[in-house]
């Protein structure tokens, strides 16, 4: 990363203008739904660019009027028309945007990189020439497809570039398939690769296959003073520390299953699930649930370790997000205490049941939706139900139906569709969570008396 060339010290006139103009009381900002910039997770609004622009607002004592555009072209159009002041999204610094967008803040440089297993029978590829004779799977007609086609020509042929129709699979799916050894190789942008590596630590993403692409936030060319102000702010020590913390949160902290951590050993043949069975029994009774299913959720959330804090800030045995915990009367101390944490989780389950009852009449089937919504937040499940209806799936069935619709929410063509109200979501983890909860619950039913 480096400071973008905004011209903040290019002229005395520019400096004078920056000195006498201030960021308005309300900064009109546009961003895009994406796995890196802006998304909703467990009812919390998150994303690297979102969090950073909120810190800017906090430091400057201003409000943010945030809009979400369906595409970068649309965001640039909003900037052109004066509808917004700032694009808080990585806009490529290219000739295409030069006359419409002035870069500001910190410049990011990304490459397209090869995604490969850390270990394979063929050995790790360390140079692009070693791609000759290998199969590389990419999204059809994507920039990755074009780059690999050009690289193949540069090397005189021999790379088997296999395009995959985007209606079938998208980049995130291909990365997962490399991790699962279903395909050998794929290519993605380095920022997307870094984010996905937090889910799949068995991948190597160190080999660039393209030149670097510069990008940064952007303002209108008529607002050089605003570009200068934002750049000057980002160069400060506190914003630098904020950026470092956000980069660690979104691009470094593991988001995968915490099985590798030390947990209570679970031997269901001994007649109990956890040291907290009495609490699961007590609070499951208040919502007419089988306590073993509530305990199964606790196991899949934290492995019954109340000290766990997730990358997103969820805490306690039932992994309550900060805003949700506050909404149910918990504070920084009580959120990690076992009984208040489990009691709040039961209340959340009850609230989810009330919301989903009109949409999923069958009470047992509805429980799968509730488990999913507990993990993802209700917004994405409501979206998935709407998507299921649109694509001819059964909106009242989870397995293979609404489950499949939820997976579609990582596809830009779907999460930017008007039927989808809450944007991008990585559904893969939620779908796996539901399967894990029910697998554990089934085992518990076999060994533990109700």
Tab-separated table of C-alpha atoms in Angstrom:
chain	number	residue	atom	x	y	z
A	1	UNK	CA	0.000	0.000	0.000
A	2	UNK	CA	1.051	3.585	-0.639
A	3	UNK	CA	-0.416	7.069	-0.539
A	4	UNK	CA	-2.386	7.869	-3.671
A	5	UNK	CA	-1.333	10.787	-5.852
A	6	UNK	CA	-4.128	13.221	-5.188
A	7	UNK	CA	-2.174	16.387	-5.851
A	8	UNK	CA	-2.518	17.523	-2.270
A	9	UNK	CA	0.796	19.384	-2.417
A	10	UNK	CA	0.807	20.195	-6.108
A	11	UNK	CA	0.075	23.900	-5.867
A	12	UNK	CA	-0.234	26.775	-3.431
A	13	UNK	CA	-3.742	27.413	-4.711
A	14	UNK	CA	-4.752	23.826	-3.934
A	15	UNK	CA	-3.332	24.110	-0.421
A	16	UNK	CA	-5.170	27.361	0.165
A	17	UNK	CA	-8.420	25.843	-1.045
A	18	UNK	CA	-7.989	22.831	1.254
A	19	UNK	CA	-7.291	25.154	4.190
A	20	UNK	CA	-10.474	27.166	3.776
A	21	UNK	CA	-12.896	24.376	2.895
A	22	UNK	CA	-14.097	21.787	5.378
A	23	UNK	CA	-15.775	18.427	5.001
A	24	UNK	CA	-19.541	19.082	5.218
A	25	UNK	CA	-21.547	18.169	8.316
A	26	UNK	CA	-23.042	15.281	6.339
A	27	UNK	CA	-20.806	13.481	3.870
A	28	UNK	CA	-22.734	11.755	1.101
A	29	UNK	CA	-21.026	8.449	0.433
A	30	UNK	CA	-21.629	5.614	-2.005
A	31	UNK	CA	-20.175	2.125	-1.762
A	32	UNK	CA	-20.916	-1.305	-3.200
A	33	UNK	CA	-21.957	-4.572	-1.647
A	34	UNK	CA	-18.955	-6.869	-1.718
A	35	UNK	CA	-17.048	-9.287	0.529
A	36	UNK	CA	-14.460	-6.589	1.237
A	37	UNK	CA	-16.272	-3.243	1.193
A	38	UNK	CA	-19.777	-3.491	2.637
A	39	UNK	CA	-22.055	-6.287	3.822
A	40	UNK	CA	-24.417	-7.271	6.631
A	41	UNK	CA	-23.492	-10.119	8.977
A	42	UNK	CA	-25.656	-11.188	11.915
A	43	UNK	CA	-27.492	-7.858	11.719
A	44	UNK	CA	-24.206	-5.907	11.962
A	45	UNK	CA	-23.153	-3.640	9.096
A	46	UNK	CA	-19.561	-4.443	8.255
A	47	UNK	CA	-16.810	-4.190	5.641
A	48	UNK	CA	-13.339	-2.699	5.362
A	49	UNK	CA	-14.378	0.426	3.454
A	50	UNK	CA	-17.537	0.867	5.525
A	51	UNK	CA	-15.657	0.681	8.823
A	52	UNK	CA	-12.959	3.052	7.579
A	53	UNK	CA	-15.401	5.705	6.382
A	54	UNK	CA	-17.237	5.450	9.720
A	55	UNK	CA	-13.935	6.150	11.490
A	56	UNK	CA	-13.428	9.176	9.213
A	57	UNK	CA	-16.858	10.453	10.224
A	58	UNK	CA	-16.124	9.857	13.896
A	59	UNK	CA	-12.802	11.686	13.780
A	60	UNK	CA	-14.232	14.606	11.794
A	61	UNK	CA	-17.426	14.850	13.860
A	62	UNK	CA	-19.680	14.493	10.828
A	63	UNK	CA	-22.569	12.268	9.740
A	64	UNK	CA	-22.512	9.796	6.859
A	65	UNK	CA	-25.365	9.535	4.360
A	66	UNK	CA	-24.599	6.111	2.869
A	67	UNK	CA	-25.954	4.786	-0.406
A	68	UNK	CA	-25.213	1.431	-2.032
A	69	UNK	CA	-24.801	1.330	-5.814
A	70	UNK	CA	-25.462	-1.802	-7.895
A	71	UNK	CA	-22.228	-1.372	-9.869
A	72	UNK	CA	-19.075	0.711	-10.012
A	73	UNK	CA	-20.341	2.421	-13.167
A	74	UNK	CA	-23.480	3.424	-11.291
A	75	UNK	CA	-21.409	4.760	-8.371
A	76	UNK	CA	-19.307	6.856	-10.753
A	77	UNK	CA	-22.508	8.162	-12.325
A	78	UNK	CA	-23.759	9.234	-8.883
A	79	UNK	CA	-20.478	11.081	-8.335
A	80	UNK	CA	-20.751	12.741	-11.770
A	81	UNK	CA	-24.278	13.951	-11.096
A	82	UNK	CA	-23.379	15.422	-7.696
A	83	UNK	CA	-25.602	12.958	-5.856
A	84	UNK	CA	-22.669	11.831	-3.661
A	85	UNK	CA	-19.388	13.359	-2.493
A	86	UNK	CA	-17.248	10.235	-2.068
A	87	UNK	CA	-16.949	6.711	-3.437
A	88	UNK	CA	-15.782	4.604	-0.479
A	89	UNK	CA	-14.766	1.680	-2.654
A	90	UNK	CA	-11.585	0.729	-4.484
A	91	UNK	CA	-11.924	2.512	-7.841
A	92	UNK	CA	-9.256	1.436	-10.380
A	93	UNK	CA	-6.872	4.263	-11.206
A	94	UNK	CA	-7.103	3.984	-14.987
A	95	UNK	CA	-7.726	6.194	-17.987
A	96	UNK	CA	-11.332	4.988	-18.039
A	97	UNK	CA	-12.110	6.806	-14.782
A	98	UNK	CA	-9.562	9.646	-14.884
A	99	UNK	CA	-11.956	12.328	-16.124
A	100	UNK	CA	-14.668	11.269	-13.649
A	101	UNK	CA	-12.852	10.343	-10.444
A	102	UNK	CA	-9.974	11.882	-8.488
A	103	UNK	CA	-8.286	9.266	-6.255
A	104	UNK	CA	-7.943	10.005	-2.567
A	105	UNK	CA	-6.791	8.374	0.619
A	106	UNK	CA	-4.506	5.368	0.553
A	107	UNK	CA	-3.716	3.685	-2.729
A	108	UNK	CA	-4.110	-0.081	-2.881
A	109	UNK	CA	-2.271	-2.270	-5.355
A	110	UNK	CA	-3.774	-5.634	-6.262
A	111	UNK	CA	-2.648	-8.380	-8.615
A	112	UNK	CA	-4.366	-11.381	-10.019
A	113	UNK	CA	-2.886	-14.369	-8.200
A	114	UNK	CA	-2.855	-18.119	-8.644
A	115	UNK	CA	-4.860	-20.030	-6.039
A	116	UNK	CA	-3.309	-23.449	-5.440
A	117	UNK	CA	-3.050	-25.971	-2.607
A	118	UNK	CA	-0.106	-25.508	-0.265
A	119	UNK	CA	0.572	-29.194	-0.774
A	120	UNK	CA	-0.148	-31.288	-3.866
A	121	UNK	CA	1.293	-34.278	-5.680
A	122	UNK	CA	2.447	-32.042	-8.532
A	123	UNK	CA	4.255	-29.652	-6.191
A	124	UNK	CA	3.720	-25.926	-5.668
A	125	UNK	CA	3.917	-23.707	-8.746
A	126	UNK	CA	6.509	-20.975	-8.182
A	127	UNK	CA	6.706	-19.462	-11.663
A	128	UNK	CA	4.056	-18.836	-14.333
A	129	UNK	CA	6.038	-20.942	-16.823
A	130	UNK	CA	5.153	-23.959	-14.673
A	131	UNK	CA	1.489	-23.465	-15.643
A	132	UNK	CA	2.227	-25.018	-19.030
A	133	UNK	CA	0.585	-28.413	-19.057
A	134	UNK	CA	-1.730	-27.554	-16.146
A	135	UNK	CA	-5.479	-26.911	-15.949
A	136	UNK	CA	-6.662	-23.533	-14.636
A	137	UNK	CA	-10.373	-22.970	-13.975
A	138	UNK	CA	-11.730	-19.408	-14.278
A	139	UNK	CA	-15.063	-17.611	-14.569
A	140	UNK	CA	-16.070	-17.459	-18.226
A	141	UNK	CA	-15.535	-14.054	-19.890
A	142	UNK	CA	-14.146	-12.592	-16.655
A	143	UNK	CA	-10.942	-10.563	-16.415
A	144	UNK	CA	-9.324	-13.729	-15.066
A	145	UNK	CA	-10.346	-15.613	-18.200
A	146	UNK	CA	-8.894	-12.868	-20.405
A	147	UNK	CA	-5.664	-12.701	-18.399
A	148	UNK	CA	-5.069	-16.442	-18.512
A	149	UNK	CA	-5.816	-16.499	-22.246
A	150	UNK	CA	-3.241	-13.734	-22.788
A	151	UNK	CA	-0.701	-15.408	-20.504
A	152	UNK	CA	-1.137	-18.643	-22.410
A	153	UNK	CA	-0.341	-16.796	-25.647
A	154	UNK	CA	2.666	-15.090	-24.035
A	155	UNK	CA	4.044	-18.483	-23.036
A	156	UNK	CA	3.456	-19.999	-26.475
A	157	UNK	CA	0.510	-22.146	-25.422
A	158	UNK	CA	0.164	-25.194	-23.244
A	159	UNK	CA	-2.003	-23.861	-20.387
A	160	UNK	CA	-5.424	-25.511	-20.388
A	161	UNK	CA	-7.706	-22.614	-19.484
A	162	UNK	CA	-11.128	-23.978	-18.534
A	163	UNK	CA	-13.885	-21.328	-18.427
A	164	UNK	CA	-16.798	-21.981	-16.046
A	165	UNK	CA	-20.170	-20.394	-16.721
A	166	UNK	CA	-20.938	-17.800	-14.053
A	167	UNK	CA	-24.524	-19.021	-13.808
A	168	UNK	CA	-23.132	-22.262	-12.424
A	169	UNK	CA	-20.168	-21.251	-10.276
A	170	UNK	CA	-18.477	-18.005	-9.264
A	171	UNK	CA	-15.032	-17.081	-7.984
A	172	UNK	CA	-15.722	-17.963	-4.340
A	173	UNK	CA	-16.975	-21.387	-5.405
A	174	UNK	CA	-13.832	-22.026	-7.425
A	175	UNK	CA	-11.612	-21.082	-4.468
A	176	UNK	CA	-13.525	-23.527	-2.253
A	177	UNK	CA	-13.162	-26.203	-4.920
A	178	UNK	CA	-9.392	-25.763	-4.947
A	179	UNK	CA	-9.366	-26.158	-1.159
A	180	UNK	CA	-11.548	-29.279	-1.461
A	181	UNK	CA	-9.262	-30.617	-4.239
A	182	UNK	CA	-12.151	-30.711	-6.713
A	183	UNK	CA	-10.185	-28.564	-9.160
A	184	UNK	CA	-6.411	-27.974	-9.206
A	185	UNK	CA	-6.058	-24.207	-9.795
A	186	UNK	CA	-7.929	-20.938	-10.206
A	187	UNK	CA	-7.094	-17.230	-10.487
A	188	UNK	CA	-8.554	-14.303	-8.503
A	189	UNK	CA	-7.630	-10.790	-7.360
A	190	UNK	CA	-5.173	-10.741	-4.474
A	191	UNK	CA	-7.575	-8.991	-2.063
A	192	UNK	CA	-10.275	-11.607	-2.689
A	193	UNK	CA	-7.634	-14.316	-2.336
A	194	UNK	CA	-6.451	-12.894	0.995
A	195	UNK	CA	-9.990	-12.741	2.336
A	196	UNK	CA	-10.795	-16.293	1.271
A	197	UNK	CA	-7.562	-17.611	2.711
A	198	UNK	CA	-8.958	-16.688	6.132
A	199	UNK	CA	-11.497	-19.467	5.497
A	200	UNK	CA	-9.127	-21.893	3.755
A	201	UNK	CA	-5.714	-21.923	5.343
A	202	UNK	CA	-4.600	-24.815	3.125
A	203	UNK	CA	-4.273	-22.532	0.090
A	204	UNK	CA	-1.248	-20.761	-1.371
A	205	UNK	CA	-1.906	-17.352	-2.980
A	206	UNK	CA	1.654	-16.035	-3.321
A	207	UNK	CA	2.170	-16.255	-7.099
A	208	UNK	CA	1.077	-13.147	-9.062
A	209	UNK	CA	0.006	-13.750	-12.661
A	210	UNK	CA	-0.622	-10.124	-13.671
A	211	UNK	CA	0.769	-6.638	-13.252
A	212	UNK	CA	-0.408	-4.575	-10.280
A	213	UNK	CA	-3.638	-2.585	-10.483
A	214	UNK	CA	-3.746	0.677	-8.519
A	215	UNK	CA	-7.015	1.698	-6.888
A	216	UNK	CA	-8.305	4.085	-4.215
A	217	UNK	CA	-11.384	5.867	-2.951
A	218	UNK	CA	-12.571	8.633	-5.238
A	219	UNK	CA	-14.142	12.094	-5.317
A	220	UNK	CA	-15.228	14.373	-8.144
A	221	UNK	CA	-12.384	16.122	-10.028
A	222	UNK	CA	-14.030	19.394	-8.949
A	223	UNK	CA	-13.473	18.435	-5.291
A	224	UNK	CA	-9.695	18.291	-5.097
A	225	UNK	CA	-9.926	19.967	-1.688
A	226	UNK	CA	-11.964	16.985	-0.405
A	227	UNK	CA	-9.440	14.538	-1.826
A	228	UNK	CA	-6.662	16.451	-0.069
A	229	UNK	CA	-8.552	16.468	3.228
A	230	UNK	CA	-9.258	12.711	3.154
A	231	UNK	CA	-5.678	11.906	2.131
A	232	UNK	CA	-4.275	14.089	4.914
A	233	UNK	CA	-6.551	12.360	7.425
A	234	UNK	CA	-5.495	8.890	6.299
A	235	UNK	CA	-1.827	9.795	6.697
A	236	UNK	CA	-2.363	10.405	10.412
A	237	UNK	CA	-1.187	7.940	13.024
A	238	UNK	CA	-4.617	6.965	14.418
A	239	UNK	CA	-6.172	6.308	10.984
A	240	UNK	CA	-3.102	4.235	10.068
A	241	UNK	CA	-3.626	2.129	13.186
A	242	UNK	CA	-7.312	1.793	12.307
A	243	UNK	CA	-6.444	0.593	8.798
A	244	UNK	CA	-3.966	-1.932	10.183
A	245	UNK	CA	-6.600	-3.290	12.582
A	246	UNK	CA	-9.220	-3.517	9.815
A	247	UNK	CA	-6.822	-5.254	7.443
A	248	UNK	CA	-6.084	-7.789	10.153
A	249	UNK	CA	-9.788	-8.273	10.916
A	250	UNK	CA	-10.954	-8.774	7.354
A	251	UNK	CA	-7.904	-10.186	5.594
A	252	UNK	CA	-5.879	-12.066	8.210
A	253	UNK	CA	-7.976	-13.374	11.128
A	254	UNK	CA	-9.159	-16.940	10.620
A	255	UNK	CA	-12.877	-17.236	9.899
A	256	UNK	CA	-12.914	-20.984	9.592
A	257	UNK	CA	-14.072	-23.621	12.035
A	258	UNK	CA	-12.373	-23.168	15.424
A	259	UNK	CA	-11.849	-26.927	15.879
A	260	UNK	CA	-8.095	-26.418	16.088
A	261	UNK	CA	-8.463	-24.530	19.376
A	262	UNK	CA	-8.566	-26.293	22.720
A	263	UNK	CA	-12.164	-27.190	23.642
A	264	UNK	CA	-14.041	-29.334	26.099
A	265	UNK	CA	-13.878	-32.895	24.824
A	266	UNK	CA	-17.302	-34.157	23.773
A	267	UNK	CA	-18.000	-37.800	24.623
A	268	UNK	CA	-21.757	-38.202	24.314
A	269	UNK	CA	-21.649	-41.797	25.559
A	270	UNK	CA	-21.162	-40.449	29.083
A	271	UNK	CA	-24.730	-39.179	29.162
A	272	UNK	CA	-24.137	-35.432	28.970
A	273	UNK	CA	-23.249	-32.876	26.321
A	274	UNK	CA	-21.540	-30.074	28.218
A	275	UNK	CA	-21.034	-28.580	31.680
A	276	UNK	CA	-23.958	-26.276	30.802
A	277	UNK	CA	-26.651	-28.871	30.093
A	278	UNK	CA	-28.765	-27.530	32.965
A	279	UNK	CA	-28.801	-24.078	31.340
A	280	UNK	CA	-29.698	-25.449	27.918
A	281	UNK	CA	-32.534	-27.462	29.528
A	282	UNK	CA	-33.785	-24.442	31.465
A	283	UNK	CA	-33.911	-21.974	28.571
A	284	UNK	CA	-34.929	-24.412	25.833
A	285	UNK	CA	-38.022	-25.107	27.932
A	286	UNK	CA	-38.986	-21.428	27.718
A	287	UNK	CA	-39.219	-21.648	23.916
A	288	UNK	CA	-40.534	-25.235	23.642
A	289	UNK	CA	-37.343	-26.488	21.990
A	290	UNK	CA	-35.453	-29.713	22.521
A	291	UNK	CA	-32.583	-28.634	24.764
A	292	UNK	CA	-30.221	-30.896	22.824
A	293	UNK	CA	-30.760	-28.818	19.687
A	294	UNK	CA	-30.014	-25.577	21.535
A	295	UNK	CA	-26.898	-27.260	22.936
A	296	UNK	CA	-25.945	-28.358	19.418
A	297	UNK	CA	-26.020	-24.706	18.352
A	298	UNK	CA	-23.815	-23.805	21.310
A	299	UNK	CA	-21.345	-26.514	20.347
A	300	UNK	CA	-21.160	-25.327	16.723
A	301	UNK	CA	-20.887	-21.686	17.774
A	302	UNK	CA	-18.085	-21.941	20.334
A	303	UNK	CA	-17.384	-25.571	21.246
A	304	UNK	CA	-18.721	-24.456	24.663
A	305	UNK	CA	-15.823	-22.062	25.237
A	306	UNK	CA	-17.197	-18.827	26.702
A	307	UNK	CA	-13.897	-16.990	26.103
A	308	UNK	CA	-14.082	-17.236	22.300
A	309	UNK	CA	-14.320	-13.936	20.394
A	310	UNK	CA	-14.929	-14.326	16.676
A	311	UNK	CA	-13.349	-12.220	13.942
A	312	UNK	CA	-16.640	-10.283	13.791
A	313	UNK	CA	-16.734	-9.617	17.547
A	314	UNK	CA	-19.270	-12.282	18.603
A	315	UNK	CA	-18.822	-13.445	22.202
A	316	UNK	CA	-19.749	-16.176	24.626
A	317	UNK	CA	-20.987	-19.734	24.311
A	318	UNK	CA	-23.744	-18.710	21.876
A	319	UNK	CA	-21.538	-16.128	20.087
A	320	UNK	CA	-23.700	-13.029	20.403
A	321	UNK	CA	-22.798	-10.027	18.257
A	322	UNK	CA	-22.312	-6.730	20.162
A	323	UNK	CA	-25.457	-4.958	18.909
A	324	UNK	CA	-27.620	-8.054	19.410
A	325	UNK	CA	-26.264	-8.550	22.928
A	326	UNK	CA	-27.092	-4.930	23.784
A	327	UNK	CA	-30.584	-5.323	22.333
A	328	UNK	CA	-31.188	-8.193	24.763
A	329	UNK	CA	-29.883	-6.279	27.759
A	330	UNK	CA	-26.364	-7.692	27.973
A	331	UNK	CA	-23.235	-5.617	28.538
A	332	UNK	CA	-19.519	-6.286	28.071
A	333	UNK	CA	-19.439	-8.343	31.256
A	334	UNK	CA	-22.684	-10.300	31.081
A	335	UNK	CA	-22.351	-11.209	27.398
A	336	UNK	CA	-19.591	-13.680	28.283
A	337	UNK	CA	-21.379	-15.084	31.330
A	338	UNK	CA	-22.886	-18.463	30.547
A	339	UNK	CA	-26.448	-18.095	31.829
A	340	UNK	CA	-27.200	-14.598	30.437
A	341	UNK	CA	-25.613	-15.586	27.125
A	342	UNK	CA	-27.688	-18.756	26.741
A	343	UNK	CA	-30.851	-17.012	27.991
A	344	UNK	CA	-30.433	-14.298	25.346
A	345	UNK	CA	-29.845	-16.917	22.652
A	346	UNK	CA	-33.149	-18.580	23.539
A	347	UNK	CA	-34.929	-15.226	23.239
A	348	UNK	CA	-33.310	-14.713	19.813
A	349	UNK	CA	-34.553	-18.129	18.702
A	350	UNK	CA	-38.063	-17.204	19.873
A	351	UNK	CA	-37.951	-13.910	17.956
A	352	UNK	CA	-36.733	-15.665	14.806
A	353	UNK	CA	-39.550	-18.181	15.157
A	354	UNK	CA	-42.135	-15.377	15.268
A	355	UNK	CA	-40.671	-13.761	12.143
A	356	UNK	CA	-40.437	-16.981	10.153
A	357	UNK	CA	-43.724	-18.623	11.211
A	358	UNK	CA	-45.808	-16.937	8.458
A	359	UNK	CA	-43.254	-17.914	5.804
A	360	UNK	CA	-42.490	-21.490	6.876
A	361	UNK	CA	-45.637	-23.071	8.347
A	362	UNK	CA	-44.145	-26.467	9.214
A	363	UNK	CA	-42.628	-26.073	12.721
A	364	UNK	CA	-39.905	-28.708	12.302
A	365	UNK	CA	-38.837	-27.412	8.898
A	366	UNK	CA	-38.910	-23.881	10.304
A	367	UNK	CA	-36.272	-24.839	12.864
A	368	UNK	CA	-33.720	-25.250	10.061
A	369	UNK	CA	-34.501	-21.714	8.917
A	370	UNK	CA	-34.166	-20.498	12.512
A	371	UNK	CA	-30.778	-22.181	12.927
A	372	UNK	CA	-29.634	-20.617	9.647
A	373	UNK	CA	-30.945	-17.176	10.631
A	374	UNK	CA	-29.218	-17.416	14.015
A	375	UNK	CA	-25.927	-17.839	12.166
A	376	UNK	CA	-26.388	-15.369	9.317
A	377	UNK	CA	-28.935	-12.904	10.619
A	378	UNK	CA	-32.604	-12.925	9.606
A	379	UNK	CA	-32.101	-10.456	6.734
A	380	UNK	CA	-30.204	-12.902	4.542
A	381	UNK	CA	-32.677	-15.715	5.171
A	382	UNK	CA	-35.558	-13.446	4.123
A	383	UNK	CA	-33.560	-12.615	1.002
A	384	UNK	CA	-32.940	-16.313	0.354
A	385	UNK	CA	-36.673	-17.046	0.623
A	386	UNK	CA	-37.371	-14.305	-1.939
A	387	UNK	CA	-34.612	-15.600	-4.231
A	388	UNK	CA	-35.998	-19.139	-3.942
A	389	UNK	CA	-39.410	-17.912	-5.097
A	390	UNK	CA	-37.879	-16.079	-8.068
A	391	UNK	CA	-35.801	-19.038	-9.232
A	392	UNK	CA	-38.519	-21.649	-8.861
A	393	UNK	CA	-37.255	-23.246	-5.659
A	394	UNK	CA	-39.500	-24.191	-2.738
A	395	UNK	CA	-39.432	-21.207	-0.333
A	396	UNK	CA	-40.717	-23.372	2.537
A	397	UNK	CA	-38.020	-26.059	2.362
A	398	UNK	CA	-34.438	-25.634	3.515
A	399	UNK	CA	-32.400	-28.571	2.203
A	400	UNK	CA	-31.446	-27.993	-1.426
A	401	UNK	CA	-34.044	-25.226	-1.801
A	402	UNK	CA	-33.686	-22.058	0.294
A	403	UNK	CA	-30.236	-23.404	1.191
A	404	UNK	CA	-29.309	-23.189	-2.516
A	405	UNK	CA	-30.835	-19.719	-2.749
A	406	UNK	CA	-28.702	-18.518	0.159
A	407	UNK	CA	-25.577	-19.693	-1.665
A	408	UNK	CA	-26.599	-17.488	-4.606
A	409	UNK	CA	-26.140	-14.373	-2.455
A	410	UNK	CA	-22.393	-14.371	-3.138
A	411	UNK	CA	-23.101	-13.926	-6.863
A	412	UNK	CA	-23.139	-10.224	-7.914
A	413	UNK	CA	-25.869	-10.916	-10.471
A	414	UNK	CA	-28.100	-12.110	-7.613
A	415	UNK	CA	-27.185	-9.839	-4.716
A	416	UNK	CA	-27.638	-6.785	-6.928
A	417	UNK	CA	-31.033	-8.047	-8.127
A	418	UNK	CA	-33.941	-5.926	-6.782
A	419	UNK	CA	-35.457	-9.014	-5.131
A	420	UNK	CA	-32.396	-9.185	-2.905
A	421	UNK	CA	-32.801	-6.445	-0.269
A	422	UNK	CA	-29.725	-7.030	1.887
A	423	UNK	CA	-26.896	-7.494	-0.601
A	424	UNK	CA	-23.862	-9.719	-0.559
A	425	UNK	CA	-23.572	-12.642	1.823
A	426	UNK	CA	-21.217	-15.575	2.035
A	427	UNK	CA	-23.795	-18.310	2.483
A	428	UNK	CA	-21.411	-21.255	2.409
A	429	UNK	CA	-20.586	-20.984	6.134
A	430	UNK	CA	-24.236	-20.729	7.178
A	431	UNK	CA	-25.238	-23.753	5.104
A	432	UNK	CA	-22.394	-25.730	6.655
A	433	UNK	CA	-23.424	-24.489	10.111
A	434	UNK	CA	-26.953	-25.837	9.678
A	435	UNK	CA	-25.587	-29.221	8.605
A	436	UNK	CA	-23.197	-29.330	11.562
A	437	UNK	CA	-25.904	-28.391	14.076
A	438	UNK	CA	-28.207	-31.126	12.812
A	439	UNK	CA	-25.425	-33.711	12.685
A	440	UNK	CA	-24.535	-32.966	16.319
A	441	UNK	CA	-28.207	-32.863	17.320
A	442	UNK	CA	-28.792	-36.280	15.730
A	443	UNK	CA	-25.842	-37.733	17.641
A	444	UNK	CA	-27.102	-36.154	20.859
A	445	UNK	CA	-30.564	-37.671	20.343
A	446	UNK	CA	-28.975	-41.101	19.983
A	447	UNK	CA	-26.929	-40.873	23.195
A	448	UNK	CA	-28.587	-38.350	25.526
A	449	UNK	CA	-32.019	-38.641	27.083
A	450	UNK	CA	-34.359	-35.734	26.442
